[in-house]
XYZ file of C-alpha atoms in Angstrom:
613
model
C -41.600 16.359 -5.406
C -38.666 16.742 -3.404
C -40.492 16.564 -0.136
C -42.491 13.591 -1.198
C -39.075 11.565 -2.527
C -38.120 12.411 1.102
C -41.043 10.678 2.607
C -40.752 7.860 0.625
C -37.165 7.393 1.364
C -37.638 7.802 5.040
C -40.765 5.255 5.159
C -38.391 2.534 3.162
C -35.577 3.461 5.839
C -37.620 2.242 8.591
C -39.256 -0.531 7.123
C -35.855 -1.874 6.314
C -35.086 -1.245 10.051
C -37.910 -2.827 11.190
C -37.491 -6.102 9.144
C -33.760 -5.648 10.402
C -34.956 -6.011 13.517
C -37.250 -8.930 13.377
C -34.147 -10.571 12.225
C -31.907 -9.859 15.053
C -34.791 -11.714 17.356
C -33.984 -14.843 15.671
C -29.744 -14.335 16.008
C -28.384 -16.927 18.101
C -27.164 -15.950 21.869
C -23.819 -17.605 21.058
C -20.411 -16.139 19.670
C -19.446 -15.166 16.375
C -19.263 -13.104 13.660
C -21.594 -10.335 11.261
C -21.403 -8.598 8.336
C -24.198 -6.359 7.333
C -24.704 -5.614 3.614
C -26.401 -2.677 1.553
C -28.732 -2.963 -1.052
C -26.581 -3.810 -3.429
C -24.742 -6.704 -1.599
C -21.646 -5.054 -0.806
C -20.347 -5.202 2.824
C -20.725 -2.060 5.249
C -18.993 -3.181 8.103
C -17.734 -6.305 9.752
C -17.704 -7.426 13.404
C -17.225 -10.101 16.247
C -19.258 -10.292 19.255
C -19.460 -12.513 21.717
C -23.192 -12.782 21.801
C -24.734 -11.952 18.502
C -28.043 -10.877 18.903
C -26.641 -8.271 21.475
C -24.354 -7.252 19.722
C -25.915 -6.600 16.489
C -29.364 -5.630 18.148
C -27.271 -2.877 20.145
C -27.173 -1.389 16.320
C -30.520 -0.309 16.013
C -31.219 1.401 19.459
C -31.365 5.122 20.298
C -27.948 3.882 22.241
C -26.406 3.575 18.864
C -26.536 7.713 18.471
C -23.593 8.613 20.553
C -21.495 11.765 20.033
C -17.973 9.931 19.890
C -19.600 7.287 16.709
C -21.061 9.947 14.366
C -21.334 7.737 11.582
C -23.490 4.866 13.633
C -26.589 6.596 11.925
C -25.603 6.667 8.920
C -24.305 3.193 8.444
C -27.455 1.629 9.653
C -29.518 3.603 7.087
C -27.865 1.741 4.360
C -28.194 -1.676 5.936
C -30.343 -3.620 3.437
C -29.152 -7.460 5.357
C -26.999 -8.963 7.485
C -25.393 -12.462 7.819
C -23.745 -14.490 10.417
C -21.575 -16.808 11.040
C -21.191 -18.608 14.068
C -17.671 -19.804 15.920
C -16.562 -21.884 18.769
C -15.346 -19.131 20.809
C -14.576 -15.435 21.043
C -10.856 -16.175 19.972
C -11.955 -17.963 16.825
C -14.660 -15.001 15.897
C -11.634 -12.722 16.212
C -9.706 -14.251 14.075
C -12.327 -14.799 11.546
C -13.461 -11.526 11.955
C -9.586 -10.012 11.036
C -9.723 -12.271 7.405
C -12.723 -11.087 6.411
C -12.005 -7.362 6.744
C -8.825 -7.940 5.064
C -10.874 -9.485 2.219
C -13.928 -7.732 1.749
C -12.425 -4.453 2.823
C -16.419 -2.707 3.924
C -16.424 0.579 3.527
C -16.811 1.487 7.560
C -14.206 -0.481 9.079
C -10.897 0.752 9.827
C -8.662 -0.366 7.104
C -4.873 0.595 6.411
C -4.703 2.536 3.814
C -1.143 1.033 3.478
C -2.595 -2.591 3.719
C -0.252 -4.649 1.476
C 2.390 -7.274 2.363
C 5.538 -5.815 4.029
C 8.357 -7.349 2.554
C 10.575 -9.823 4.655
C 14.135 -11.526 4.148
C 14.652 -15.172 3.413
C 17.498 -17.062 3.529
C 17.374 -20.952 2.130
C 19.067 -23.290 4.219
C 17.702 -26.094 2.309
C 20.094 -24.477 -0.708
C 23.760 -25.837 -0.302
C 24.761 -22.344 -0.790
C 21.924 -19.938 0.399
C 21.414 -16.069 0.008
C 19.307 -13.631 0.549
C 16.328 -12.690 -1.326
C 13.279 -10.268 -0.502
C 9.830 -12.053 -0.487
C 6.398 -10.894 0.583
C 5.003 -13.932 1.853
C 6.306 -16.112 4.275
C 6.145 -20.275 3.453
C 6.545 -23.385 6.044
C 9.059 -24.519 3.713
C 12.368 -24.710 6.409
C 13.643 -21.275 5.164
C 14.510 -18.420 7.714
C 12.220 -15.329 7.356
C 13.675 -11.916 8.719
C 11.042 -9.038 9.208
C 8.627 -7.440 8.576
C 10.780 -4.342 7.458
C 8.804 -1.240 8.239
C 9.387 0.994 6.078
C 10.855 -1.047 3.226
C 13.575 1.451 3.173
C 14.603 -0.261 6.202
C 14.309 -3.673 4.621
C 16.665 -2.136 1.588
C 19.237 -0.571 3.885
C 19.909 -4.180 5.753
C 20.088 -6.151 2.164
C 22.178 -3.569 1.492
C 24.343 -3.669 4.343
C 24.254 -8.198 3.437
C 25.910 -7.591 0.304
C 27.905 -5.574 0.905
C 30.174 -7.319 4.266
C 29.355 -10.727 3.409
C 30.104 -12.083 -0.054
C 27.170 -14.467 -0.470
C 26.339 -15.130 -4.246
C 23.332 -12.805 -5.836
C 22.375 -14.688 -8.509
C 18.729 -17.485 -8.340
C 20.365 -19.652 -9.469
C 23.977 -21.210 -9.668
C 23.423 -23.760 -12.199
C 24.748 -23.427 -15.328
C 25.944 -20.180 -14.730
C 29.644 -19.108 -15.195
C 31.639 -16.146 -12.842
C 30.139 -12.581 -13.482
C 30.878 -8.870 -12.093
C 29.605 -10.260 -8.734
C 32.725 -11.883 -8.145
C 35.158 -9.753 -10.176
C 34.123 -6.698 -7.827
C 34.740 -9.015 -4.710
C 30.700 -9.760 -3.682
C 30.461 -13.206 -4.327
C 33.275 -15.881 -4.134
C 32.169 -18.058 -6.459
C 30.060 -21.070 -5.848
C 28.909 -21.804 -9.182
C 32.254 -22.718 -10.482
C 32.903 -24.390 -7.588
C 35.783 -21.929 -5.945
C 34.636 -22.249 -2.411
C 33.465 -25.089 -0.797
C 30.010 -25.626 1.207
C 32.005 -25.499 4.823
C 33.336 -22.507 4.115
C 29.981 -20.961 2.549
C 28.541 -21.973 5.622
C 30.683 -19.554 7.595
C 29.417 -16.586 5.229
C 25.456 -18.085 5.924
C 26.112 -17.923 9.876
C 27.430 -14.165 9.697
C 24.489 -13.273 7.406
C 21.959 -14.665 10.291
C 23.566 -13.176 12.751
C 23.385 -9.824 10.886
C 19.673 -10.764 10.313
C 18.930 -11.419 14.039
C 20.632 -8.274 14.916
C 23.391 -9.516 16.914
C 25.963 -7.304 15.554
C 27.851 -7.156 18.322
C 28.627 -10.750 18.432
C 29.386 -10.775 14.499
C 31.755 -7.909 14.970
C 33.725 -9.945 17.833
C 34.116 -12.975 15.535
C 35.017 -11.054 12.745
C 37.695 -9.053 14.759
C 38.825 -12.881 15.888
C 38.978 -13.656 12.308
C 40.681 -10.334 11.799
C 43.673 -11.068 13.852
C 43.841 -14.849 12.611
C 44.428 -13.742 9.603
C 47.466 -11.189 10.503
C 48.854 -13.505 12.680
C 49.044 -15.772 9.355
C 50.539 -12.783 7.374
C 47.382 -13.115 5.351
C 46.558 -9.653 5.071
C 44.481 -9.318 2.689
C 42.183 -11.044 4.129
C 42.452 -9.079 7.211
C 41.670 -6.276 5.434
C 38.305 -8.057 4.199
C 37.704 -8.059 7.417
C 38.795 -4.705 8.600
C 36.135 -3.137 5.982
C 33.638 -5.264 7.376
C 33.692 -4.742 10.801
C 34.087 -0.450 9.792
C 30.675 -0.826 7.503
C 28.985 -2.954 10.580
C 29.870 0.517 12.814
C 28.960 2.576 10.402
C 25.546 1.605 9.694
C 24.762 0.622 13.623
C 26.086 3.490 14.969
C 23.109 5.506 12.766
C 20.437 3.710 14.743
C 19.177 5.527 17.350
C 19.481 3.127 20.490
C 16.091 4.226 23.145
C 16.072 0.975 25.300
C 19.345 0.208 27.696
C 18.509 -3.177 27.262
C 18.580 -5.708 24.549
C 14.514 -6.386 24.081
C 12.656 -6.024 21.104
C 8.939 -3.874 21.454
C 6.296 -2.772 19.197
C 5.082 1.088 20.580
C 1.719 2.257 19.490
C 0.888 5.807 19.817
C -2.746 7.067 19.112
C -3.953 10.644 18.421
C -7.931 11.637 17.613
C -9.205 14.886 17.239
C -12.241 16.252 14.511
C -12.839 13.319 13.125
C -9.501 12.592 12.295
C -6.834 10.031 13.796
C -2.942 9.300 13.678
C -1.757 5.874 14.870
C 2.208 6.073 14.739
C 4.271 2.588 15.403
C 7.801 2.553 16.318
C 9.451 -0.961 16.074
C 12.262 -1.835 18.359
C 14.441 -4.590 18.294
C 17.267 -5.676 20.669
C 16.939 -1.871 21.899
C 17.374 -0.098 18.504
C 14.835 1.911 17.013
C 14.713 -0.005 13.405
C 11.987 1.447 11.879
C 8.258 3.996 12.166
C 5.304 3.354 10.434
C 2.114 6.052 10.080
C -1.700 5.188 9.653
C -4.375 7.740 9.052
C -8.093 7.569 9.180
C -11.053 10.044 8.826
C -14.492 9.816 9.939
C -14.288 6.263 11.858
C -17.690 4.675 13.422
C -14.995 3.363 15.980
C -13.949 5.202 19.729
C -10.294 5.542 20.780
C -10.055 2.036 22.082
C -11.561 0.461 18.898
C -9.643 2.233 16.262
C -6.601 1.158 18.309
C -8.003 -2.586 18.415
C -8.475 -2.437 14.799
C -5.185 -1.253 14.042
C -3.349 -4.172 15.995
C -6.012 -6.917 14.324
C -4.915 -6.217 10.591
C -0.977 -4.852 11.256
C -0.110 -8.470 13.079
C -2.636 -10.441 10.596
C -0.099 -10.511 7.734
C 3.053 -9.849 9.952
C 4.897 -12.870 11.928
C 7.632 -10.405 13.549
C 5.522 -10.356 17.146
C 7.644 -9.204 20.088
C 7.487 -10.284 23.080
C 6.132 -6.958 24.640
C 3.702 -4.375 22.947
C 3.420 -1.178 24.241
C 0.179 0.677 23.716
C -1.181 4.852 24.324
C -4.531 3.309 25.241
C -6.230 0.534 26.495
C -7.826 -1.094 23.582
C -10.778 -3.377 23.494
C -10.258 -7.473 24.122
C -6.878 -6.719 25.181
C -6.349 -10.688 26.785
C -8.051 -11.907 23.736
C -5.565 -9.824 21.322
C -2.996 -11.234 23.298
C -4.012 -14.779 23.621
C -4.001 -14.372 19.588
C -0.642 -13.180 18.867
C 0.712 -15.830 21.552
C -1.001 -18.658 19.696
C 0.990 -17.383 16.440
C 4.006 -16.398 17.921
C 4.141 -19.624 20.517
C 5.050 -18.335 23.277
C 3.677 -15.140 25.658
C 2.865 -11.687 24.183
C 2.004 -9.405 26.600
C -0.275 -6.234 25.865
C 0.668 -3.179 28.678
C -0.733 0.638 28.415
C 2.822 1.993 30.983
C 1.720 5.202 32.632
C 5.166 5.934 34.341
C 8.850 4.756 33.955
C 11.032 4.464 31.154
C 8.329 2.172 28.965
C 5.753 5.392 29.482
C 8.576 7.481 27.846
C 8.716 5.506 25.031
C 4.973 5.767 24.653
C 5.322 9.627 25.189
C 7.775 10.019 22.351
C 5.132 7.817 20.087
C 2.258 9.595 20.944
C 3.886 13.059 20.210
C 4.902 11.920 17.098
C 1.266 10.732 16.765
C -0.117 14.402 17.863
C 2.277 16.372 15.780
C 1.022 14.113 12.420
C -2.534 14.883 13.652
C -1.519 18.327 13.649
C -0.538 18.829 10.029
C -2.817 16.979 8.684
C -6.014 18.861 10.395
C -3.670 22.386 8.904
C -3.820 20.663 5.914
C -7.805 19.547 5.994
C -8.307 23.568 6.351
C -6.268 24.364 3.592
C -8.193 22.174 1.416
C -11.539 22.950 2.403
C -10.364 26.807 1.782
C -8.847 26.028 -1.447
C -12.303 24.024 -2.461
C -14.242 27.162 -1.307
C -12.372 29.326 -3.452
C -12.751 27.859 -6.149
C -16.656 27.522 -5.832
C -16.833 31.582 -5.837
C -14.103 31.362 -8.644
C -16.393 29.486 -10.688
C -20.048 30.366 -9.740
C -20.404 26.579 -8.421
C -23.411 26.145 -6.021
C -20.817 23.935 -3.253
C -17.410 23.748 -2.785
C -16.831 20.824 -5.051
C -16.052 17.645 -3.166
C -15.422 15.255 -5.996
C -13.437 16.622 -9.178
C -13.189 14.340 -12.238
C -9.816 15.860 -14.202
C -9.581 14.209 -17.630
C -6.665 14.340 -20.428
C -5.535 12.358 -23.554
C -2.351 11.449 -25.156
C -0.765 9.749 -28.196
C 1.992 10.306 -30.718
C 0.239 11.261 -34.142
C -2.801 9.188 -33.356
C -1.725 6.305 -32.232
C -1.896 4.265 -29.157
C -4.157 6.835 -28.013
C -5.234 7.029 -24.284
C -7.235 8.835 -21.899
C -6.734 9.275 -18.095
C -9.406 10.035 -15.051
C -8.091 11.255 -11.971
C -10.350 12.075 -9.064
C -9.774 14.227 -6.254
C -12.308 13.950 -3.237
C -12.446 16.469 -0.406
C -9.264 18.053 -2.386
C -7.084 15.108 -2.466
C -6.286 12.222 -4.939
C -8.440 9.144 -4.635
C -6.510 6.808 -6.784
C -8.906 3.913 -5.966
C -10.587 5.599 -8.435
C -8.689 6.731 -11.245
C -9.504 5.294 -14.268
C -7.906 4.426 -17.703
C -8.726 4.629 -21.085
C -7.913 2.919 -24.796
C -8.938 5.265 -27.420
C -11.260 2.835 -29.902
C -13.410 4.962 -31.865
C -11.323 7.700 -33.266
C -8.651 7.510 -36.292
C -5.724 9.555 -36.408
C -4.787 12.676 -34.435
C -7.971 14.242 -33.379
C -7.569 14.842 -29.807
C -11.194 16.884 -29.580
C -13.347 13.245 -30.650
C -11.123 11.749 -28.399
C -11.711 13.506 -25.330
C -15.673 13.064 -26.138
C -15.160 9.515 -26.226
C -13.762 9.182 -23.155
C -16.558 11.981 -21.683
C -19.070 9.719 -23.055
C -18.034 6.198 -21.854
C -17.812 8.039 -17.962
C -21.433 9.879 -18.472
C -22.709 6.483 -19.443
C -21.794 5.495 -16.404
C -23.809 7.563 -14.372
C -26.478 5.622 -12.761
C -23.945 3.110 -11.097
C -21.317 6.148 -10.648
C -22.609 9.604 -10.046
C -21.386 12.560 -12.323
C -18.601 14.600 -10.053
C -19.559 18.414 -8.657
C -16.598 19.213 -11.084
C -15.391 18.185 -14.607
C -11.708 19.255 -15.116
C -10.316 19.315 -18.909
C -6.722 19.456 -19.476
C -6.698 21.829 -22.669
C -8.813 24.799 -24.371
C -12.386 26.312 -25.240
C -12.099 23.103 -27.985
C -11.757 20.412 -25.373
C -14.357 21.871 -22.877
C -16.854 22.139 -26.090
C -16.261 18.633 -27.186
C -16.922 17.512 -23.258
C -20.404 19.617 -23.327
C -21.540 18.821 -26.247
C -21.299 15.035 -25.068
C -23.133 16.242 -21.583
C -25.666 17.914 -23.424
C -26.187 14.616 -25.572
C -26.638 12.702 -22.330
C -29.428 15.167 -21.055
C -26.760 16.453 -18.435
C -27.164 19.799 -18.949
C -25.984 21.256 -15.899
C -22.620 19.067 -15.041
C -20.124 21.937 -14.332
C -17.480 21.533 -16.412
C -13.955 23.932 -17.009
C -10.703 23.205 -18.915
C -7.749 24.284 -18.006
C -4.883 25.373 -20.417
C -0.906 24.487 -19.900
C 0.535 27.492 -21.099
C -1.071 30.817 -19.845
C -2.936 28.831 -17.139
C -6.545 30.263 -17.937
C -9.414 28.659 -16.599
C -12.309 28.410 -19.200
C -15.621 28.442 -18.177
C -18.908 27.480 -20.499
C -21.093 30.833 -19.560
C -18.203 33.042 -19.877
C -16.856 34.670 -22.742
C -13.296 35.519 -21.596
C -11.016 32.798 -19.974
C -10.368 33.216 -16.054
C -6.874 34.309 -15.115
C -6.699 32.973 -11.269
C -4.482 34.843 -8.855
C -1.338 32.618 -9.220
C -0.612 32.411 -5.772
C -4.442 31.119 -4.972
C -5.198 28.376 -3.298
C -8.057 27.413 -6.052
C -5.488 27.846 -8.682
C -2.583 25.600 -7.206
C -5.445 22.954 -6.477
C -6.481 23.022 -10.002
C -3.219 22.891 -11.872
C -2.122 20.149 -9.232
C -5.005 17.604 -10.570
C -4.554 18.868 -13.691
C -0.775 17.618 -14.049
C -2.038 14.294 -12.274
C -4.518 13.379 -15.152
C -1.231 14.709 -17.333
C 0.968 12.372 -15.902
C -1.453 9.330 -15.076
C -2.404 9.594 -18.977
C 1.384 10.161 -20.054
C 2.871 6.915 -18.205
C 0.117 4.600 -20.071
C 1.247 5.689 -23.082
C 4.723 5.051 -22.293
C 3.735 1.978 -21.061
C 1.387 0.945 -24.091
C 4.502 2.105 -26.415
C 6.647 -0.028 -24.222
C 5.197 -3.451 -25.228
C 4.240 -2.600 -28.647
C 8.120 -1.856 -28.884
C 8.593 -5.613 -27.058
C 5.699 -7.157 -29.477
C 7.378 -5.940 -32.936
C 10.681 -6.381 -31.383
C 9.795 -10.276 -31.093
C 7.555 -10.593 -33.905
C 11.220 -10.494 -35.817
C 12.174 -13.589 -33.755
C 11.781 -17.313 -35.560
C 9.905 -19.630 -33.270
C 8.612 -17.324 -31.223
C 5.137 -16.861 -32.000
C 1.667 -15.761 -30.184
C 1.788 -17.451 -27.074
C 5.149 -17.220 -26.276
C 5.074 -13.117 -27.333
C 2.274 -13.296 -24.802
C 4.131 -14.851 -21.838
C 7.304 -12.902 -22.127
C 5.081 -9.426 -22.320
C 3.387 -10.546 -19.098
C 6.672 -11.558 -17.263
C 8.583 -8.329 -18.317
C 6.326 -5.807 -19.627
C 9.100 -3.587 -20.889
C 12.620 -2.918 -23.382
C 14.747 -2.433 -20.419
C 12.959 -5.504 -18.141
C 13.806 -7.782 -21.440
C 17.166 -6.576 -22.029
C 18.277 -7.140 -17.906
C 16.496 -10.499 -18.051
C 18.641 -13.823 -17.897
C 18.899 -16.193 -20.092
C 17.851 -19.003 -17.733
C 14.645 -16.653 -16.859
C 13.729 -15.897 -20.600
C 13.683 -19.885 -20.789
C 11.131 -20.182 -18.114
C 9.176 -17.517 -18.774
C 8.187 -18.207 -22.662
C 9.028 -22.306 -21.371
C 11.526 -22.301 -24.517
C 14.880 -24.394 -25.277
C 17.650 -22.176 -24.227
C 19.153 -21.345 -27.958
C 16.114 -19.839 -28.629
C 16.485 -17.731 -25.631
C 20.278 -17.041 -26.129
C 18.905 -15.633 -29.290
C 16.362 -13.307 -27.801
C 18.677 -12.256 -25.417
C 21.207 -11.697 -28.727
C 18.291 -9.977 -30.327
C 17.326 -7.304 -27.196
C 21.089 -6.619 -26.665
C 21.712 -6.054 -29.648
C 18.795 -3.465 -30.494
C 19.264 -2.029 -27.103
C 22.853 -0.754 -27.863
C-alpha cells in the first residue's frame, strides 16, 4: 500500500510539473513579478524577475538542484499554480515584490522573524507647544520623525535622556488640564496654565531636535552659553538647570562607543552561513556613534549568500525611513544598483551600496561580520544540544524518532471558573509560538480539571486532517490527566499518538505502557527539555487566566456604574483591558474611549480609584 501511495504521489508530482510547465510557455518575456501557490492556495514563495518566463521556467530544470539551494526541490513539489503580475520596470517589480512578502509572508522566503514596526520619535511642530511621543508609523502630516530605534531599548534610553534635560510637557493633551507632578518635580514648566510662553517653549523644542538629530555637541555649547548668561545675571538657579543638563548630555554620550573619526552616519551588514543556518548582524551608526545592533536568524533558506543578504536589505528598509547615506555590506548582494536606486528614490537623494575590502570601512565590516560568526556559532552549539536532548528523550520514552513537534498542554481556573487551556508547541526543540494556541473551557461545570483537559484534547484531535497530530503529546499533571488525554485519542481512532504527562512536584514522567512513573536523570538533557515546555504551557495557560480574571474584574467593576451600559462596558474593555490600565487612565481618555460626557467619566475614574486603594 505504501509503495503504491508512493507511486501515485510521484505520478501527480509530475503531472503538476508538467502542466506547470506548459504554463510558463505562455509567461510573458517582460518584467515583473510571481508568486507560486500550493494546493491549497497559500503562497510558497515570492519573486521579481526581470524576464518572467526565464525566470520562473529556470524553476523546473535539473539547474534548479544545486547544492547551495537544498530546498529548490522541495518547494517545487508543492507548487500546485502560479500567478503573475506584470510591471513597468525592474525597479517597480522590486518594489512590488518587497509588499507582497511583507503581506503574504510564503513560507520559503526569507522573512524577519522580528518583522514588526520599529518604533520612531515624533515631535509636532504643528502643536504650539510640541513634545515627544513614540509612534510606529510615520505620517506626511508636517511632524518630525526621529528613527528607527534599533533596539527599542535604544529608542527608550534617548526619550529618556528628552525628559529628563529638557522640560517639555508629557501630557496629550494640554487642554483642560491643570499643573500635575510633571511640573512640581521640575519636568515640565507649565504650558497648560499658561506659565511659559510659546517663544520661550520654542527654545526647549529646538534643544529637543537637536538632541534628536544627534548634534550634542552643538546643544552642549549653547547650553554652556546659556549657562554663563545666567551667572553673569546672578540667576543661578537657572545655571544650575543648566549645569545638570549639560553633566546628563556627557554622561549618556560618553557611553556610546564612537568607531568612525568622522561625523557620518552608516548602516553595516555582516553575514555569516554555515549548515543551513545564517546570522545577519546590523550595526547602525550615526554621526560616528555606534547607536544601536540588531540580529536576524534564518534556517534552511532556498536563497545563496548574496540573496539572503538582498532579502534582508528589501524588508529592513521597507518599513524604515532612517536610510543613510552609505551602507556597508560583507557581501555583494544581488541587484545591488537597483537596491540602491530604491532607497535613493525614498530617501531623495544618493544611497550608495559598497562591499570595502580594505581600510577603515573594511574594519567596520570585520567587527560586524565577527559578531555575525560568533552568533552563528552558538546557535549551531545550540542546534546540537537540541537535537541531543530530542534524541534522548526518544530512547527515554521508546518513541520511534526523536520527536520534532511536541504539543505540551495544561489547564487552569480558580474553583471552576473562567477555566482555560493552553497549547504550546515546540518544533525541532524550540518554542514555535506562531502556533500556540488558546483555549475557553465550555463544556465542563465546576472544578474538574480531568473533563477539562479532554476537552481541550478533543477540540485539537478534531483538528487533525487540516493540522497533523504532533510526534509528542505533553500533559502538565498525573496518570489522571494522561488517562483523560487517551481515552479521548482512543475515541478519535488515534490509537498510537504518543502521549506522557509530566508531574510538578517529584518530576516523574508517566508513560501509558508503563506501570511505574519515569524518574529522568535530573541533570538530562531530555529532562530539562521537558520540564522547560512544560512550564511554558504553565505559564501561557496561567497569564490567560489572569487576563480573563482581569476584565471580568473591569466588567462587574462597571456594571456598578449608572449610565454605563453594554456598549460602553465594551469600548472601555477594548481600550484598557485591565484594573491597573483603568485606574492610570485620564479622565479626558476615559471620555473618548466609551465617547461619554466627562462627569460620567470623573465618576468612573472616582469609582476605579476608589476600589483600587
Amino acid at each position: 500500500t505504501y509503495v503504491t501511495d508512493f507511486r501515485l504521489r510521484t505520478l501527480t508530482m509530475m503531472q503538476a510539473i508538467d502542466r506547470l510547465q506548459e504554463k510558463v510557455k505562455d509567461l510573458p518575456d517582460a518584467p515583473g513579478v510571481y508568486l507560486f501557490r500550493d494546493a491549497r492556495g497559500h503562497v510558497l514563495y515570492i519573486g521579481k524577475a526581470l524576464s518572467l518566463r526565464k525566470r520562473v521556467g529556470s524553476y523546473f530544470t535539473e539547474a534548479a538542484d544545486t547544492p547551495d539551494r537544498p530546498l529548490i526541490r522541495p518547494m517545487v513539489e508543492q507548487i500546485a499554480d502560479l500567478e503573475f503580475i506584470i510591471t513597468a520596470n525592474e525597479l517597480e517589480a522590486l518594489i512590488l515584490e518587497s509588499n507582497l512578502i511583507k503581506s503574504h509572508k510564503p513560507r520559503y522566503n526569507i522573512l524577519l522573524k522580528d518583522d514588526k514596526h520599529y518604533p520612531f520619535l515624533k515631535l509636532d511642530l504643528n502643536d504650539p507647544f510640541p513634545w515627544v511621543q513614540v509612534v510606529r508609523r510615520i505620517k506626511d502630516d508636517g511632524a518630525l520623525y526621529y528613527g528607527p530605534y534599533v533596539p527599542t531599548t535604544a529608542m527608550w534610553d534617548v526619550l529618556a535622556l528628552v525628559n529628563k534635560t529638557i522640560p517639555l510637557r508629557k501630557c496629550r493633551s494640554i487642554k483642560g488640564r491643570r499643573l500635575c507632578l510633571e511640573y512640581h518635580l521640575g519636568r515640565c514648566l507649565g504650558p497648560c496654565e499658561g506659565l511659559i510662553s510659546q517663544q520661550a517653549y520654542g527654545e526647549l523644542v529646538d534643544q529637543a531636535r537637536l538632541l534628536l538629530e544627534g548634534k550634542d555637541q552643538e546643544l552642549t555649547k549653547r547650553l554652556e552659553t546659556q549657562m554663563q548668561q545666567a551667572a553673569e545675571a546672578l540667576e543661578y538657579e537657572r545655571a544650575a538647570t543648566y549645569r545638570d543638563q549639560i553633566a546628563s548630555l556627557r554622561q549618556v554620550f560618553e557611553r556610546q562607543r564612537v568607531i568612525s573619526p568622522r561625523d557620518e552616519d552608516l548602516d553595516i551588514f555582516g553575514l555569516a552561513a554555515e549548515g543551513g543556518e545564517a546570522q545577519v548582524q546590523l550595526f547602525l551608526v550615526r554621526r560616528g556613534r555606534l547607536i544601536g545592533r540588531e540580529t536576524f536568524a534564518f534556517e534552511s533558506t532556498t536563497e545563496t549568500v548574496g540573496e539572503l543578504l538582498t532579502a534582508v536589505l528589501k524588508q529592513f528598509y521597507l518599513g524604515a525611513r532612517d536610510i543613510p547615506r552609505e551602507i556597508l555590506l560583507s557581501h555583494p548582494v544581488d541587484d545591488a544598483s537597483l537596491i540602491a536606486a530604491w532607497l535613493a528614490s525614498r530617501a531623495n537623494r544618493r544611497v550608495e551600496l559598497r562591499v570595502p575590502r580594505r581600510g577603515r570601512k573594511a574594519r567596520l565590516i570585520q567587527l560586524a561580520l565577527t559578531n555575525a560568526q560568533e552568533a552563528l556559532a552558538l546557535s549551531l552549539r545550540s542546534l546540537q544540544g537540541r537535537e541531543a536532548a530530542l534524541k534522548e528523550l526518544q530512547a527515554a520514552l521508546d518513541l520511534p524518532a526523536p520527536p520534532k513537534r511536541i504539543e505540551a498542554y495544561d489547564i487552569s481556573n480558580i474553583s471552576g471558573a473562567l477555566a482555560v487551556g493552553s497549547q504550546v508547541v515546540w518544533e525541532d526543540g524550540r518554542p514555535k509560538k506562531s502556533a500556540y494556541k488558546r483555549y475557553k473551557i465550555k463544556t465542563v461545570e465546576g472544578p474538574d480539571d480531568f473533563a477539562m483537559l479532554a476537552e481541550v484534547v478533543r477540540r485539537r484531535l478534531h483538528k487533525a486532517e487540516e493540522m497533523p497530530p504532533p510526534d509528542l503529546m505533553l500533559l502538565d499533571g498525573g496518570r489522571g490527566q494522561l488517562n483523560a488525554a487517551l481515552g479521548v485519542a482512543r475515541e478519535l481512532g488515534l490509537h498510537t499518538l504518543p502521549m506522557v504527562s509530566l508531574a510538578k512536584e517529584e518530576e516523574l514522567v508517566f508513560h501509558p505502557h508503563k506501570s511505574a512513573p519515569i524518574a529522568l536523570p535530573e541533570r538530562s538533557r531530555a529532562r530539562q527539555l521537558l520540564q522547560q515546555i512544560r512550564d511554558e504551557s504553565h505559564r501561557f495557560a496561567i497569564t490567560y487566566h489572569r487576563a480573563l480574571r482581569g476584565k471580568s474584574a473591569i466588567r462587574s467593576l462597571l456594571d456598578d456604574v449608572p449610565g454605563i451600559g453594554a456598549k460602553r462596558r465594551r469600548a472601555l474593555l477594548t481600550r484598557f483591558g485591565s484594573l491597573r490600565r483603568l485606574r492610570e487612565a485620564s479622565i479626558d481618555e476615559l471620555r473618548r474611549a466609551a465617547g461619554i460626557s466627562e462627569s460620567l467619566a470623573v465618576t468612573i475614574h472616582d469609582v476605579v480609584g476608589a476600589v483600587s486603594a
